[in-house]
Every structure is written in C-alpha cells, then in structure tokens.
Coordinates of C-alpha atoms in Angstrom, one line a residue:
X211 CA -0.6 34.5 6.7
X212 CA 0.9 30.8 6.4
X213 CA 0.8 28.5 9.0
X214 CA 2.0 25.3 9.4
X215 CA 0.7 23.2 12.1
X216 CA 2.5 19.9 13.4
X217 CA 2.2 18.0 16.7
X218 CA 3.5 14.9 18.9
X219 CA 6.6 14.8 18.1
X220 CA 7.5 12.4 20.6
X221 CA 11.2 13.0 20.7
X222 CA 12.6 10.3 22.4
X223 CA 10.3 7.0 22.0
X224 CA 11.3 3.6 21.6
X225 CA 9.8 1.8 18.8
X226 CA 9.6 -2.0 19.8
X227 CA 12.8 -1.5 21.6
X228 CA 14.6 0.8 18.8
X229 CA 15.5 4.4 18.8
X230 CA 13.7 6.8 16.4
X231 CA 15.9 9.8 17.1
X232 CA 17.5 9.6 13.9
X233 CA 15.0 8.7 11.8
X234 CA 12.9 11.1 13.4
X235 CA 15.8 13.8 13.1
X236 CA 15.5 13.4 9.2
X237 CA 11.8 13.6 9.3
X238 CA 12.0 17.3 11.3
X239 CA 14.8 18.2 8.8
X240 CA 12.6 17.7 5.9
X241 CA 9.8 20.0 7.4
X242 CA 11.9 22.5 8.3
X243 CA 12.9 22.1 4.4
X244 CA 8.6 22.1 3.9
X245 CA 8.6 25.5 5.8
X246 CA 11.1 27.4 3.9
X247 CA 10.3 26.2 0.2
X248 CA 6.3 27.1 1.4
X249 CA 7.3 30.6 2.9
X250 CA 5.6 29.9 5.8
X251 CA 5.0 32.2 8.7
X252 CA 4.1 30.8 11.5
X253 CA 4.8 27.0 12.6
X254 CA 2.8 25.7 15.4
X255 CA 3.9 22.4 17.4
X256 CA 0.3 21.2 19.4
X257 CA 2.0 19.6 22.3
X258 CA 3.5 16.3 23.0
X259 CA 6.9 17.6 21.8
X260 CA 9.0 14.7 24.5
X261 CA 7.6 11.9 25.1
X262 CA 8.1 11.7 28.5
X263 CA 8.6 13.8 31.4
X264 CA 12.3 13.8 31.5
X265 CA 14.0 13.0 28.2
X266 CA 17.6 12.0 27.4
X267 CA 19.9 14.7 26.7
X268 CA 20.0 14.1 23.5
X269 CA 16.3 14.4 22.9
X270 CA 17.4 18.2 24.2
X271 CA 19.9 18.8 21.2
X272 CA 17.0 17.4 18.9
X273 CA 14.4 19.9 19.6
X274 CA 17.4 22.5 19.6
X275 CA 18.6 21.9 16.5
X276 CA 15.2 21.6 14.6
X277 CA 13.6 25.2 16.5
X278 CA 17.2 27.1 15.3
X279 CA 16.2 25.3 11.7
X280 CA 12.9 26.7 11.8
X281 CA 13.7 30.2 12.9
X282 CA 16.4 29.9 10.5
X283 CA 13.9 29.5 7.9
X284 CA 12.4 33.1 8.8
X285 CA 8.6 31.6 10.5
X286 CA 8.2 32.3 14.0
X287 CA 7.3 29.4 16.3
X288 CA 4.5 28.3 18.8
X289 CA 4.9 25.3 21.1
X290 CA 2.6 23.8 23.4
X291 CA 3.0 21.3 26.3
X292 CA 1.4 17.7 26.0
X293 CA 0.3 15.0 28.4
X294 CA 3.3 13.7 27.8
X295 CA 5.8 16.5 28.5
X296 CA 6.7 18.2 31.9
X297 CA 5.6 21.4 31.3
X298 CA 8.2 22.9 33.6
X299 CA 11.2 21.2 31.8
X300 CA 9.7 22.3 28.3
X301 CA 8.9 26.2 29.6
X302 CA 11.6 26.8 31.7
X303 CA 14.3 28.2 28.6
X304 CA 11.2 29.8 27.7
X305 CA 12.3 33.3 28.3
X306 CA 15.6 32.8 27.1
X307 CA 15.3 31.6 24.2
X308 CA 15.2 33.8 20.7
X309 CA 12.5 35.8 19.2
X310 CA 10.3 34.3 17.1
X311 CA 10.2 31.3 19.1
X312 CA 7.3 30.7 22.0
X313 CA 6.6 28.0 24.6
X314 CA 3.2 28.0 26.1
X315 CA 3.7 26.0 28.9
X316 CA 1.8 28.0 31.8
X317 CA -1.9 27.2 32.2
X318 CA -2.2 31.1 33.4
X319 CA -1.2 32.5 30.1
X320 CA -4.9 30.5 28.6
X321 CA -6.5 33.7 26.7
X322 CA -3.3 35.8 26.0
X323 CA -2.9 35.5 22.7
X324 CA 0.5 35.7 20.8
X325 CA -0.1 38.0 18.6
X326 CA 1.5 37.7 14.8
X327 CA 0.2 40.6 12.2
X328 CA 0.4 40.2 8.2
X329 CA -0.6 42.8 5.6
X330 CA -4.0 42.5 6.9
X331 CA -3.4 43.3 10.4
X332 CA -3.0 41.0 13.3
X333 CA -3.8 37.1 14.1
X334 CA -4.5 36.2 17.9
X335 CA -2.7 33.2 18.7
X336 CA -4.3 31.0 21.5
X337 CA -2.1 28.6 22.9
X338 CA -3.6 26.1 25.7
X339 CA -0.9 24.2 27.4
X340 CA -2.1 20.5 28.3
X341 CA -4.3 21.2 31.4
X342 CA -4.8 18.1 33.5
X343 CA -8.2 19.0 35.7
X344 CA -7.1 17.9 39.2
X345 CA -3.5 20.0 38.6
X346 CA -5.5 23.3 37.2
X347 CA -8.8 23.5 39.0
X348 CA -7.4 25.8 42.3
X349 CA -6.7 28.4 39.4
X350 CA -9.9 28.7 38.8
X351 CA -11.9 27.5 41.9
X352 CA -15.4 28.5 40.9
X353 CA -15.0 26.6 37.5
X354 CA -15.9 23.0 39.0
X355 CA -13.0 21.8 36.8
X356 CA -13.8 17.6 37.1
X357 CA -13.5 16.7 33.1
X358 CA -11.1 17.8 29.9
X359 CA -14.3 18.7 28.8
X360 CA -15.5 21.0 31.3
X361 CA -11.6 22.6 31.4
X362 CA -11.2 22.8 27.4
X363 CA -14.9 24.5 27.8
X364 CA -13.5 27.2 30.6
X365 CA -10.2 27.4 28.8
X366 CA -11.6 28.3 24.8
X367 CA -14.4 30.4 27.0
X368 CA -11.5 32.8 28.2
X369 CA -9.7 32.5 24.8
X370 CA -13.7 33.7 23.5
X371 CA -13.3 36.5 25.5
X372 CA -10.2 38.0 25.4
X373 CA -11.0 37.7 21.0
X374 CA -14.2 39.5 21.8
X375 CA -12.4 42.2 23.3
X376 CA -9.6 42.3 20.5
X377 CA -11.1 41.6 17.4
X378 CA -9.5 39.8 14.5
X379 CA -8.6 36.7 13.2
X380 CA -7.3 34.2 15.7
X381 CA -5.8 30.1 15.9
X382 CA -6.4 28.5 19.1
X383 CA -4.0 25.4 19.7
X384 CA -5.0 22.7 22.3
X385 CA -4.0 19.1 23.1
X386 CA -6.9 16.7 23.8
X387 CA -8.9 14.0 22.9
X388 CA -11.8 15.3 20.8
X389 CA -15.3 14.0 19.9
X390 CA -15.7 12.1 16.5
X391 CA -12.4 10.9 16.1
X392 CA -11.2 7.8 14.2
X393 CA -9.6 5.5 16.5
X394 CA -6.7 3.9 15.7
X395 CA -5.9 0.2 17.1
X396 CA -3.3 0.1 20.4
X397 CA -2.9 3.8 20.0
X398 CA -6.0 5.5 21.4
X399 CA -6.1 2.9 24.3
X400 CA -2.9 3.7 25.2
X401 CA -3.7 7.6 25.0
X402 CA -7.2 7.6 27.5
X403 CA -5.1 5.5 30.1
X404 CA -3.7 9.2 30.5
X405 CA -7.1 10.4 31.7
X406 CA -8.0 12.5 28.5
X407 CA -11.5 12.0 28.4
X408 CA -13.4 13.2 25.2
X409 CA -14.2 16.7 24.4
X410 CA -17.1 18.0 22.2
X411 CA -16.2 20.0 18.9
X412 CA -18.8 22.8 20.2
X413 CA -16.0 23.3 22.7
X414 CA -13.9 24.8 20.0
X415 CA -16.2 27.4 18.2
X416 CA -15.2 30.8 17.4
X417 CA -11.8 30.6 16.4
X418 CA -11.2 30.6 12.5
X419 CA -8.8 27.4 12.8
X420 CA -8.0 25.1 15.5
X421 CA -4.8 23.2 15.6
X422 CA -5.5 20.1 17.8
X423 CA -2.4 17.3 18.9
X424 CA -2.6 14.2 21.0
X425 CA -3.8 11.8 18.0
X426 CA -1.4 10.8 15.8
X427 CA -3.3 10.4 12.8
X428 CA -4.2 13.2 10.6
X429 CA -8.2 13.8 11.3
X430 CA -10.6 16.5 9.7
X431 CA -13.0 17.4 12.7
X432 CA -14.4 20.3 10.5
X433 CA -13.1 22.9 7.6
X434 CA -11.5 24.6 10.9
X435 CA -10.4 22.1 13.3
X436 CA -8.1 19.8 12.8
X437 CA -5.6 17.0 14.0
X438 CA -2.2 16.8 11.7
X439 CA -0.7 13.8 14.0
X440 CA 2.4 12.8 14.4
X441 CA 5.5 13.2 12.0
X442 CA 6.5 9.6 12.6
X443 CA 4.9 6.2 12.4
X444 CA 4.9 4.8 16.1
X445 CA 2.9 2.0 16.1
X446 CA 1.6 -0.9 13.6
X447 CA -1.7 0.7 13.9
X448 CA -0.1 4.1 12.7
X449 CA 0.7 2.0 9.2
X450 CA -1.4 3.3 6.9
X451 CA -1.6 6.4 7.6
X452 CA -0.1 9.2 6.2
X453 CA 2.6 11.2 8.0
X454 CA 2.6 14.9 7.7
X455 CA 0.9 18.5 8.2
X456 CA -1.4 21.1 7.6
X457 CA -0.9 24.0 5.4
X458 CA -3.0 26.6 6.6
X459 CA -3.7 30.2 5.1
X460 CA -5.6 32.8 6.4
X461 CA -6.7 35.5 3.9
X462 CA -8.2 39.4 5.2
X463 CA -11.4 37.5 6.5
X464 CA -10.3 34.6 8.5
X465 CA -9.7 31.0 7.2
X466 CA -8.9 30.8 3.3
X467 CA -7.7 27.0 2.3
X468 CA -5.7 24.0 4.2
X469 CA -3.8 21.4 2.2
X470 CA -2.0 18.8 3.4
X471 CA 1.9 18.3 3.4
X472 CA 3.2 14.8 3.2
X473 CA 6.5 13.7 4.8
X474 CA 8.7 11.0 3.8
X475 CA 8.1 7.9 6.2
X476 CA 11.9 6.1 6.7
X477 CA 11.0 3.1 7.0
X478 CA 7.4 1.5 6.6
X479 CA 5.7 -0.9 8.6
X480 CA 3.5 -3.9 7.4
X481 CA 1.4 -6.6 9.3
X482 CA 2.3 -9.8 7.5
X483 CA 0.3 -12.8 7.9
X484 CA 0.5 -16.2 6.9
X485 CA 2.1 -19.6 8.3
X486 CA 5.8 -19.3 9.4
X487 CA 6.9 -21.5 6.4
X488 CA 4.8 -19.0 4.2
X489 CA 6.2 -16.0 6.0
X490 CA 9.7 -17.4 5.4
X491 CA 9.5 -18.6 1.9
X492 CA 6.5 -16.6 0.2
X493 CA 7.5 -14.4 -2.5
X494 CA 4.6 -11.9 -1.8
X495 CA 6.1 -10.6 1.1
X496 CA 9.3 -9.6 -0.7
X497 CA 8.5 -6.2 -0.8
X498 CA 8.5 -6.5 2.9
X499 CA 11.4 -7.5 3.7
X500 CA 13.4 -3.5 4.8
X501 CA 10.1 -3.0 6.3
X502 CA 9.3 -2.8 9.9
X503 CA 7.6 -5.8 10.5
X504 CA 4.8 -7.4 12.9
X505 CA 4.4 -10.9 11.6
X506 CA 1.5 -12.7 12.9
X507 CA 2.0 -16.9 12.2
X508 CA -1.4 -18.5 11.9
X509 CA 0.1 -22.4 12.4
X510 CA -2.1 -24.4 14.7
X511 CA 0.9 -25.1 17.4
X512 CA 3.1 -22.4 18.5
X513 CA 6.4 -22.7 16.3
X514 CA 10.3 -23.3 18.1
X515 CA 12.3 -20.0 18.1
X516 CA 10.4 -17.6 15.3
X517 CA 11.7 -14.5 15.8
X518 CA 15.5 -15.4 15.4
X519 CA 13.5 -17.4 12.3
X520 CA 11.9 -14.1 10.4
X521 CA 14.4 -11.9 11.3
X522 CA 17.3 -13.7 8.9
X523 CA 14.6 -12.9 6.4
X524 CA 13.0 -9.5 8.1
X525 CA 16.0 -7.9 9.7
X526 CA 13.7 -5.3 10.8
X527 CA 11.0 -7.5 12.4
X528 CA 10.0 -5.8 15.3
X529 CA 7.2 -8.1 16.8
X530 CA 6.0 -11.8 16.0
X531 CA 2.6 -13.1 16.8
X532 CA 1.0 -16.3 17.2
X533 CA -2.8 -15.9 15.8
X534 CA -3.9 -19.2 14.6
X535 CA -6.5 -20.0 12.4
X536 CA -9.5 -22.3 12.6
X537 CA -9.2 -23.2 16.2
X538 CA -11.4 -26.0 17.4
X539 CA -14.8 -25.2 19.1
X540 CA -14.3 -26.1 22.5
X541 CA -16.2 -29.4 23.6
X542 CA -16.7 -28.5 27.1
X543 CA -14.2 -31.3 28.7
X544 CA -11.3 -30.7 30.9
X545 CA -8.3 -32.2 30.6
X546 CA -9.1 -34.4 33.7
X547 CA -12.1 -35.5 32.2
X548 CA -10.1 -36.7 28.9
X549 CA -7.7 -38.4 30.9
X550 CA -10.2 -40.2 32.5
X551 CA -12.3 -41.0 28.9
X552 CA -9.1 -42.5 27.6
X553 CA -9.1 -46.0 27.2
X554 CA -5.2 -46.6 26.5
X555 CA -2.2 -45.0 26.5
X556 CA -2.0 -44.0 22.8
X557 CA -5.4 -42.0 23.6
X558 CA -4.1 -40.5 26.6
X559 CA -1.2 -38.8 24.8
X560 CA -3.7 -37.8 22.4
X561 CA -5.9 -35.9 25.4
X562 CA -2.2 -34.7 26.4
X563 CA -1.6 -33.1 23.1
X564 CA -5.8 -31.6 23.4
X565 CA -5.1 -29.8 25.9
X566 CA -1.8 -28.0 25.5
X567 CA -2.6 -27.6 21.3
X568 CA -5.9 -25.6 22.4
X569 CA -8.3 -28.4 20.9
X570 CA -5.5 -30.1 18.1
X571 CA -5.0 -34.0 19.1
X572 CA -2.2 -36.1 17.1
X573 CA -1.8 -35.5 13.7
X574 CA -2.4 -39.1 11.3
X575 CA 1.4 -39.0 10.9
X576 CA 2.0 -38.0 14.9
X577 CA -0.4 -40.9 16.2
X578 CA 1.5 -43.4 13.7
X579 CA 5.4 -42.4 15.5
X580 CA 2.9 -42.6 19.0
X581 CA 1.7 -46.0 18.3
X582 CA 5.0 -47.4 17.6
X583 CA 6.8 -46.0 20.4
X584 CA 3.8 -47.6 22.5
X585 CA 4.4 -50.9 20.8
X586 CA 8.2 -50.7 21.1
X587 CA 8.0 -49.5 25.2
X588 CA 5.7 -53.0 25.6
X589 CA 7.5 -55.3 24.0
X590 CA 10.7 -53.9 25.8
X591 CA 8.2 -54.8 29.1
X592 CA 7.2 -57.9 28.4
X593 CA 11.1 -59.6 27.3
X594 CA 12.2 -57.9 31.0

C-alpha cells in the first residue's frame, strides 16, 4: 500500500496581510498531480486543514475542489481535525460526502480504525481528531485527562487495543506537539500559545507508521513517526525549509521505505539585511527582488518612510525591521542627568539626540550645522 501523508493546510491564512488561497490552490493542485503520477492509495491530511474556526466561503470551495481531485485520482482520503479547525464545521458533511473520502472529527471514534486492505490483506487506520483535554476528559472520566500527553497516552492506548484485538498492519494519525522537535523561530511560539504541551515519542509505539501535523516543518521523529508540515511557506521562519510530503509504503510485514516529495514553493521568502541605502542599491540582493521579503535595516537611527522605500524595489516586501548594529553600551545616565551635565546649548542638543538615538550623539558633520545655528540664533539675540 501507498500512502501519502500531508498536513496543515491552513486554508485560509493571511500571510503579512496577503491571501494565500491561490497560491496555495496551485500548491494542492500539484499534489493531487503527486498522487496520481505515484499511484497512491491512501492520502492522509493530519489536521489543521482551516485555519480557523470558521473560514470564508471560499476556503469551503478550496478544500472541495482539492478532495474531488484526490478521489478523482483513485486514493481514498483520511482527514483529521486540528487545533485550529472546528471540528463540528469540518465533520458535519462527513456522512454525506463520497466514498473514499473520511473525516475524523469525533473524539469517540479514537480506536476505530478505517480500515483499507491491499493484496496483503488489511491496514488499520487510526485517526485521532485534535483532543483538547478540558473539552474530552468527561468522555473518559477515570482517565485524569490534565495534559496532551496524558490524552495522546489514553488515546494511542485504545488505538493499542483495538490493533491487539485485530491484527495487522496499522497508521495512527494525530495532531500534537511531539518531544524532540526542531523549533522553528515565531512558529512554535505561536503554536504552544494554543495549549499543546509536549508529548513523548513512547506515546506513539506500536503502530508501523505515525503521521503527525501541527508543525510545519518536515521532522524525522523516528523511521516511523513523522511530521511532513505544511504545503506552504507561512512565515519567515518557514524559509528554508522545504515544502512537501511523505511517501510512505507498506510492504506484507508492516513499514517498507518513506521518501520525500517536494512541492513547488510560489514564491520564496528571504530575510535581507543590510543598511537601507545597501538594501536599495546592493546588487546582491537582486535575486531577491520577486521574493517575499522581511528586510531588516541595521542604520543607527530609524530611517523616514522605509517600507514605501523597499517596496519600489521589493514589491513583495512583506515586513521591514529596524535591527541596528553596534549600539552603544549604555553609560548608566538618564537623560535628566545629561541635561543637567551639559554645559551649553550645543551639548544639550547633543544629550537630546543621546537619548532618542539610543546612545548616538551628533554626528562631526551634525554638531558643525548645530554650532552654526547656535551662533546664528545669538547673534540674532544680541543686534535685538
């Protein structure tokens, strides 16, 4: 048996302000393209298909159109609710919709497989819907459900059973936050604000592969557990890393080999840095320029109007940041205290320009044009 195994979507998220649905509606048609030319049987989607609760409309005719290209393509389909999804919105065409195609949306379906056979007889597939503890635990009241841990632990522990009981090979399919994975910058914070706390890999055993969402980079837990992240590059920390999934097979005795399938990224990102007049004149960032962009402007003083600036060069610069370079040590003194020090008005400007600068006083060339306006204002005085 073929599987390919895909996650976090994320149909409908902003990035920096800008739809993806398009871009991301070429992506899904090129993997649907992946799962036909690879004659694969089974495509499972680990959660986080929406990214949010209640999507537009048209986030609605995205995931339509790319399921009917799927089934089209002759694989049956297995899709999981995320954190980020409504469970009820994402389940509730469930039964309605064609065969081939199941949504695993109900935390009391955890340990009834969905069951897929090949020449060599059937494979048990587990899904496990995103369980948040304090929403699941009066399912199971004698569980003390308080952690994703201790609830992945109950929920593979009935998926454990239920295979006991069976026999055969089986996938399990979960969305959380698993130990010994590789952060990625502004992402993983963003992902434990949602309470998913981190789950040991023991948790998973038995199963002969486990195809994990929520991160959305691609991560090799073990041979047999696995993150393939998300299809779609959605955010600066996301840049270097490949976009794509995992092609699994399954032989007569469980897992045989899992390669990785890369998908085109339409536009890249790249972190830029340099001054603005570097940013805007340097011919090492040409490559850069259809990129998306987060340009980071290491001047000492903040510049006047840089974005409208880097985007006639950057059209797609998305975010611009001041991080300068080689500030000055602090010296301890307030601005008060400064004022006080100065002993005329040229070196009171000078504690002016201190303090809002964050340590950098008058330039040679600034205390020159300060010097003479201070000459020019007193001689203006003294002929009143």
């Amino acid at each position: 048996m073929r599987i390919l195994h895909t996650s976090d979507w994320h149909i409908g998220r902003s990035f920096h302000g800008h739809s993806t649905l398009d871009a991301l509606r070429g992506v899904l048609e090129r993997l649907a393209d992946q799962v036909r030319e690879n004659d694969v049987d089974v495509v499972i989607v680990a959660g986080d298909v929406f990214d949010s609760a209640a999507p537009a409309a048209a986030c609605y005719s995205l995931l339509t159109d790319t399921l009917a290209a799927l089934s089209a393509s002759g694989a049956q389909i297995i899709v999981t609710s995320g954190n980020h999804d409504s469970a009820a919105r994402l389940g509730f065409q469930s039964a309605l919709l064609r065969d081939g195609i199941h949504v695993v949306t109900d935390p009391l379906t955890v340990g009834i497989p969905i069951t897929i056979a090949d020449a060599h007889g059937p494979v048990h597939f587990y899904g496990i819907p995103f369980l948040e503890p304090a929403l699941v635990r009066h399912l199971w009241p004698d569980a003390g459900l308080r952690s994703q841990q201790a609830t992945i632990v109950h929920a593979m522990g009935l998926v454990r059973a239920d295979l006991e009981a069976r026999g055969g090979r089986s996938v399990a399919i979960a969305h959380c936050f698993a130990a010994g994975v590789e952060a990625t910058a502004g992402v993983e914070r963003e992902i434990r604000q949602g309470s998913l706390d981190v789950v040991a890999l023991s948790a998973f055993d038995g199963p002969d592969y486990v195809a994990l969402g929520h991160i959305h980079g691609r991560q090799q837990l073990s041979d047999r557990v696995r993150y393939a992240g998300a299809p779609l590059h959605y955010s600066f920390g996301e840049g270097d890393k490949p976009r794509g999934s995992w092609l699994v097979d399954l032989d007569a005795d469980g897992l045989s080999s899992v390669t990785w399938l890369d998908l085109p990224v339409p536009r890249s990102l790249k972190t830029l840095r340099g001054t603005l007049d570097e940013l805007l004149t340097d011919e090492r960032f040409t490559d850069s320029e259809q990129a998306w962009v987060c340009a980071q402007y290491t001047d000492a003083t903040p510049q006047l109007d840089p974005m409208r600036r880097l985007q006639a060069r950057y059209p797609f610069c998305a975010t611009v940041m001041h991080t300068p370079e080689g500030r000055r040590a602090n010296d301890g003194l307030t601005y008060s205290r400064r004022v006080r020090a100065a002993r005329s008005d040229a070196e009171l400007v000078d504690a002016f320009l201190i303090h809002v600068r964050e340590g950098e006083g008058a330039s040679e060339h600034e205390a020159r044009i300060v010097r003479d306006v201070i000459d020019e204002r007193s001689l203006a005085e003294a002929r009143a």
